[in-house]
PDB file of C-alpha atoms in Angstrom:
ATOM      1  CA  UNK A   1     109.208  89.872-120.941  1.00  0.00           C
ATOM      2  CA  UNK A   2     109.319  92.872-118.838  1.00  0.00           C
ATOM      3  CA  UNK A   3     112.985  93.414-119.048  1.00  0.00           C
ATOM      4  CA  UNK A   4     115.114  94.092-122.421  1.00  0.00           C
ATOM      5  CA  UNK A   5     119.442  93.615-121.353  1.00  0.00           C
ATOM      6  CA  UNK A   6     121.284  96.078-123.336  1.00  0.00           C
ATOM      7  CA  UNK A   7     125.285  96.337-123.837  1.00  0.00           C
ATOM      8  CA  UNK A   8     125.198  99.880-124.532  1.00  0.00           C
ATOM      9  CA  UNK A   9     128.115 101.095-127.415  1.00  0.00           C
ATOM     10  CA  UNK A  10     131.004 102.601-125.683  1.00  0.00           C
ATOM     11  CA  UNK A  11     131.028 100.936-122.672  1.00  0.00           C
ATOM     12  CA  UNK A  12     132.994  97.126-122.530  1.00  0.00           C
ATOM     13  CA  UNK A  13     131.284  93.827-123.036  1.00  0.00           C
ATOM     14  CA  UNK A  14     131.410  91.235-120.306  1.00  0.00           C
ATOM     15  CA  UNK A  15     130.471  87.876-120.672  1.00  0.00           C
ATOM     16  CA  UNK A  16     128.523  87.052-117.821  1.00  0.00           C
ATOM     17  CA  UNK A  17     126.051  90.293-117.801  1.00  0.00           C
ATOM     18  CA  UNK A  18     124.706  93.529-119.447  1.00  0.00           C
ATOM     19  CA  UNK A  19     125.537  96.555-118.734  1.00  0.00           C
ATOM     20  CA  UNK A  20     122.092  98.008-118.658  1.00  0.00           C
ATOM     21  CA  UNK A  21     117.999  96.619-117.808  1.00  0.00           C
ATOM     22  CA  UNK A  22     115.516  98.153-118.892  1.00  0.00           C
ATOM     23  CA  UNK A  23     112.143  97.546-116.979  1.00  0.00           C
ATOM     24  CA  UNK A  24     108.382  98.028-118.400  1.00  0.00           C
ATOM     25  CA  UNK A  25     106.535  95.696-115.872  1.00  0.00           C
ATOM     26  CA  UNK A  26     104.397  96.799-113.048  1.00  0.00           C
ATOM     27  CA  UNK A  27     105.586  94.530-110.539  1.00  0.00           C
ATOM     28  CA  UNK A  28     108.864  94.950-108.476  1.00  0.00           C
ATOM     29  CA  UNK A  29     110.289  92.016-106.714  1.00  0.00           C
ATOM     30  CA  UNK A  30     113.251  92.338-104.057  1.00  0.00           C
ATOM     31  CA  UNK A  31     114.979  89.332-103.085  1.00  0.00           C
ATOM     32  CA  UNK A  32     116.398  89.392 -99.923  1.00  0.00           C
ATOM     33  CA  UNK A  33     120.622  88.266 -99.738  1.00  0.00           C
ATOM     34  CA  UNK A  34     120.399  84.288-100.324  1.00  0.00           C
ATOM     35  CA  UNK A  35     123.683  82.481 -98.833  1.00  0.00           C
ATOM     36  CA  UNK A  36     124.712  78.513 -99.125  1.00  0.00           C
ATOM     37  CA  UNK A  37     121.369  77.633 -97.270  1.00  0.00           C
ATOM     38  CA  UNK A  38     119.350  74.587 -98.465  1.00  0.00           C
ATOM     39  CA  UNK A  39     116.085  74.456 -97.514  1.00  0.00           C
ATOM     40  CA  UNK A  40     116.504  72.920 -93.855  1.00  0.00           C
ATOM     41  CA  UNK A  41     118.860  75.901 -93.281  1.00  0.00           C
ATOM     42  CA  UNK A  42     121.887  73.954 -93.061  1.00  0.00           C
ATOM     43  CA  UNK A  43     124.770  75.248 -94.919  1.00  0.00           C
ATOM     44  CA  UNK A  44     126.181  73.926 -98.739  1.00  0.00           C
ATOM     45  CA  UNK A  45     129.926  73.958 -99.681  1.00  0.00           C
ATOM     46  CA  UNK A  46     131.884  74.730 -96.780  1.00  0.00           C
ATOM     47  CA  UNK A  47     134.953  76.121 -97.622  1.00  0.00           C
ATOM     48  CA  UNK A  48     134.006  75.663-101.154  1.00  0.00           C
ATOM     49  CA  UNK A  49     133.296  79.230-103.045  1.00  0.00           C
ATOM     50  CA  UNK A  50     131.918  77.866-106.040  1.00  0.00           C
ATOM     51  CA  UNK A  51     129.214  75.250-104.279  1.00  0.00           C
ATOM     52  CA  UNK A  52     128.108  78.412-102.212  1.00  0.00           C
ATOM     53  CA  UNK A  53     127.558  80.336-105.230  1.00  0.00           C
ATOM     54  CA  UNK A  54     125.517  77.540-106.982  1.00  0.00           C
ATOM     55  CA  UNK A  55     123.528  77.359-104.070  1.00  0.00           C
ATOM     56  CA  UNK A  56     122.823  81.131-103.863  1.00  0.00           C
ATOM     57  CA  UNK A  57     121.945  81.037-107.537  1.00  0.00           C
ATOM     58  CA  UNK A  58     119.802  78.309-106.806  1.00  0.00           C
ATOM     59  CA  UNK A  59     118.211  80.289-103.869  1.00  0.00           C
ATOM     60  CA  UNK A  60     117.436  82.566-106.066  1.00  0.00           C
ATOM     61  CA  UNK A  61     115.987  80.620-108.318  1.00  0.00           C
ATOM     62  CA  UNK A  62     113.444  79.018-105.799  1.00  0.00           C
ATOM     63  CA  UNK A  63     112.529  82.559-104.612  1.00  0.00           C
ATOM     64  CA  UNK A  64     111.540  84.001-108.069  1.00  0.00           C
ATOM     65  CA  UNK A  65     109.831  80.620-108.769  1.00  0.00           C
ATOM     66  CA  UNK A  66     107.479  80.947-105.814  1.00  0.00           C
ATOM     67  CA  UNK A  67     106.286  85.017-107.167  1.00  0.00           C
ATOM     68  CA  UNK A  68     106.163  83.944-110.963  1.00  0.00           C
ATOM     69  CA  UNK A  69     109.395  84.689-111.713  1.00  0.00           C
ATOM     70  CA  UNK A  70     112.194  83.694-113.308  1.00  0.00           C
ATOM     71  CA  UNK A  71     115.824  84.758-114.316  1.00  0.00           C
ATOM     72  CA  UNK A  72     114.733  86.312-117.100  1.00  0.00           C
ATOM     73  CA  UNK A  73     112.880  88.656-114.843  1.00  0.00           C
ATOM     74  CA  UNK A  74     116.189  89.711-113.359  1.00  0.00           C
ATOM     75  CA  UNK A  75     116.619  93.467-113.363  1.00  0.00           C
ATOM     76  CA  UNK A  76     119.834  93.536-111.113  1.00  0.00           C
ATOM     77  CA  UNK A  77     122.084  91.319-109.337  1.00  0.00           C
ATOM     78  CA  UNK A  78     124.560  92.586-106.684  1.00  0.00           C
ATOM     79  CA  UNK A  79     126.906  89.545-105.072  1.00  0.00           C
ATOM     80  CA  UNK A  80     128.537  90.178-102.072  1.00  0.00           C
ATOM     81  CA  UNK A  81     131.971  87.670-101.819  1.00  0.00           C
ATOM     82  CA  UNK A  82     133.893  87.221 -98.349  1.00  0.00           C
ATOM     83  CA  UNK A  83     137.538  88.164 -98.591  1.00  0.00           C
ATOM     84  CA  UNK A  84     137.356  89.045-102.397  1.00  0.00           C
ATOM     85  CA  UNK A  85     140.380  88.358-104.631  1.00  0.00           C
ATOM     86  CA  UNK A  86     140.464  88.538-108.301  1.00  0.00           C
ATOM     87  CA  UNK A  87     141.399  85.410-108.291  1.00  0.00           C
ATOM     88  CA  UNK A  88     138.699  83.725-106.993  1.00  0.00           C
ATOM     89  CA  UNK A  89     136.872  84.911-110.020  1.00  0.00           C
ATOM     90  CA  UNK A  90     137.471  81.090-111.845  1.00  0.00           C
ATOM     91  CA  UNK A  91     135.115  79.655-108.479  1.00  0.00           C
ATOM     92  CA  UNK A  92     132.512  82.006-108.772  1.00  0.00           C
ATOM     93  CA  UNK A  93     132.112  82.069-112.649  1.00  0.00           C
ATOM     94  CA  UNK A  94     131.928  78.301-112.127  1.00  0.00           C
ATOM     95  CA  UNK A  95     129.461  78.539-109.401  1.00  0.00           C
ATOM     96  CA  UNK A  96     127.032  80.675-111.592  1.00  0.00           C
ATOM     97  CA  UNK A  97     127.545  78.148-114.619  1.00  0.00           C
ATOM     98  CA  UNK A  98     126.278  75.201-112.349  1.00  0.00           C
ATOM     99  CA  UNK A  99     123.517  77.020-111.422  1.00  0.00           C
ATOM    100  CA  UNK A 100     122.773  78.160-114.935  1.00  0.00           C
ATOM    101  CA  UNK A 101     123.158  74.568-116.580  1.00  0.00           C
ATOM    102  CA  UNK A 102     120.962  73.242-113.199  1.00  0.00           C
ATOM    103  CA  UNK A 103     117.915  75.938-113.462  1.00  0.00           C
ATOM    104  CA  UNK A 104     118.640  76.102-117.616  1.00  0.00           C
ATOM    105  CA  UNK A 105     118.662  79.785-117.842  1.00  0.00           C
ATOM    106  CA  UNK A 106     121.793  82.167-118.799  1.00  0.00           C
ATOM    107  CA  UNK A 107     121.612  84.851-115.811  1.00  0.00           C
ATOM    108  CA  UNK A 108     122.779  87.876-117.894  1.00  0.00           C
ATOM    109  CA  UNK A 109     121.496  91.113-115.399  1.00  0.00           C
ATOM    110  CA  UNK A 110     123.639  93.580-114.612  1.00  0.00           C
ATOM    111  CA  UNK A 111     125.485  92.678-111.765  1.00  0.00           C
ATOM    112  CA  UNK A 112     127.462  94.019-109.334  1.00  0.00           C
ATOM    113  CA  UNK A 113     130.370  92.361-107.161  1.00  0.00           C
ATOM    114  CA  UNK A 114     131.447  93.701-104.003  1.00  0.00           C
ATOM    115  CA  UNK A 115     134.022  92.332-101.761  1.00  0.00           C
ATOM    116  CA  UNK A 116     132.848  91.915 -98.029  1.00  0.00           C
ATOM    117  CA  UNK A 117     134.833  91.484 -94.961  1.00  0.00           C
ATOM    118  CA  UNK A 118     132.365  89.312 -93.739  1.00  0.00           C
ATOM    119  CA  UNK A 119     128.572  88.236 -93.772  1.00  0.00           C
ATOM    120  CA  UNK A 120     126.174  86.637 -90.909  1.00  0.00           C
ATOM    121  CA  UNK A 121     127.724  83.831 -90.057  1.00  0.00           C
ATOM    122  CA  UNK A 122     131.494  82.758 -90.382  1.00  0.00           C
ATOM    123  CA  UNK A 123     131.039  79.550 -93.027  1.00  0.00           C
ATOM    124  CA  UNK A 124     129.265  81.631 -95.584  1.00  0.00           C
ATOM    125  CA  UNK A 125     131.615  83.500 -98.165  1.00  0.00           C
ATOM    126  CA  UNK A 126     128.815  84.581-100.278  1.00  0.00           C
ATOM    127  CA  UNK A 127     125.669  86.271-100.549  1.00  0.00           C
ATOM    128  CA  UNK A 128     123.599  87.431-103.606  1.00  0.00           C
ATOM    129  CA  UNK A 129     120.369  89.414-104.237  1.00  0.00           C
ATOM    130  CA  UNK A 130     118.359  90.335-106.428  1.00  0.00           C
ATOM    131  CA  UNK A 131     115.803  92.478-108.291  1.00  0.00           C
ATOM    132  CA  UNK A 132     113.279  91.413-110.704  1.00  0.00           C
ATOM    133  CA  UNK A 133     110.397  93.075-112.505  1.00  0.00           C
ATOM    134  CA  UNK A 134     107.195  91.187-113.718  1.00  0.00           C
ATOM    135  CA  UNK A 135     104.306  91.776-116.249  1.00  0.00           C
TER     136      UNK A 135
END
């Protein structure tokens, strides 16, 4: 694997990523933002925060797939959440674990969440990209 996930000492543990990647591939992959969108380009979940998320994840999933890739290729995640509240963190954290028991992989990257006022079109409430490295 061309990435090693580290939780460095001194610095909390969170279940859902790592603090810290650390590359050695030669082959940088950017995923663009991928929102609720199956592939007809019709939207999943309205309304529904944690169908969106699976279905970003999922995105995501199909995009590394068609380079080689996979989640454990991940170097970074950054999720971008319409309206964020902390306590719609139960919808997305159930969103990712569809995804993960769906693709059968445990997305552990570091990860950032930022809230957004909005993103390109009203009925999506979130949007996540990514960056992977490969052999």
């Amino acid at each position: 694997m061309a990435i090693t996930l580290v939780n460095p000492g001194g610095l909390p543990v969170i279940d859902v990523y790592r603090q810290v990647s650390v590359a050695s591939g030669s082959k940088l992959v950017f995923v663009a933002g991928q929102v609720a969108w199956d592939a007809d380009g019709v939207t999943v979940g309205k309304d529904d925060l944690a169908a969106q998320v699976e279905q970003c994840y999922l995105n995501v999933g199909t995009a590394l797939s068609e380079v080689g890739g996979t989640f454990a290729d991940l170097a970074k995640l950054t999720v971008h959440v319409v309206d964020w509240t902390p306590d719609k963190m139960p919808l997305l954290l159930a969103g990712i674990d569809r995804a993960a028991a769906r693709l059968g992989v445990t997305p552990a990257a570091p990860a950032t969440l930022l809230g957004v006022a909005a993103l390109d079109v009203p009925e999506h409430l979130v949007e996540v990209e990514a960056v992977a490295v490969l052999d």
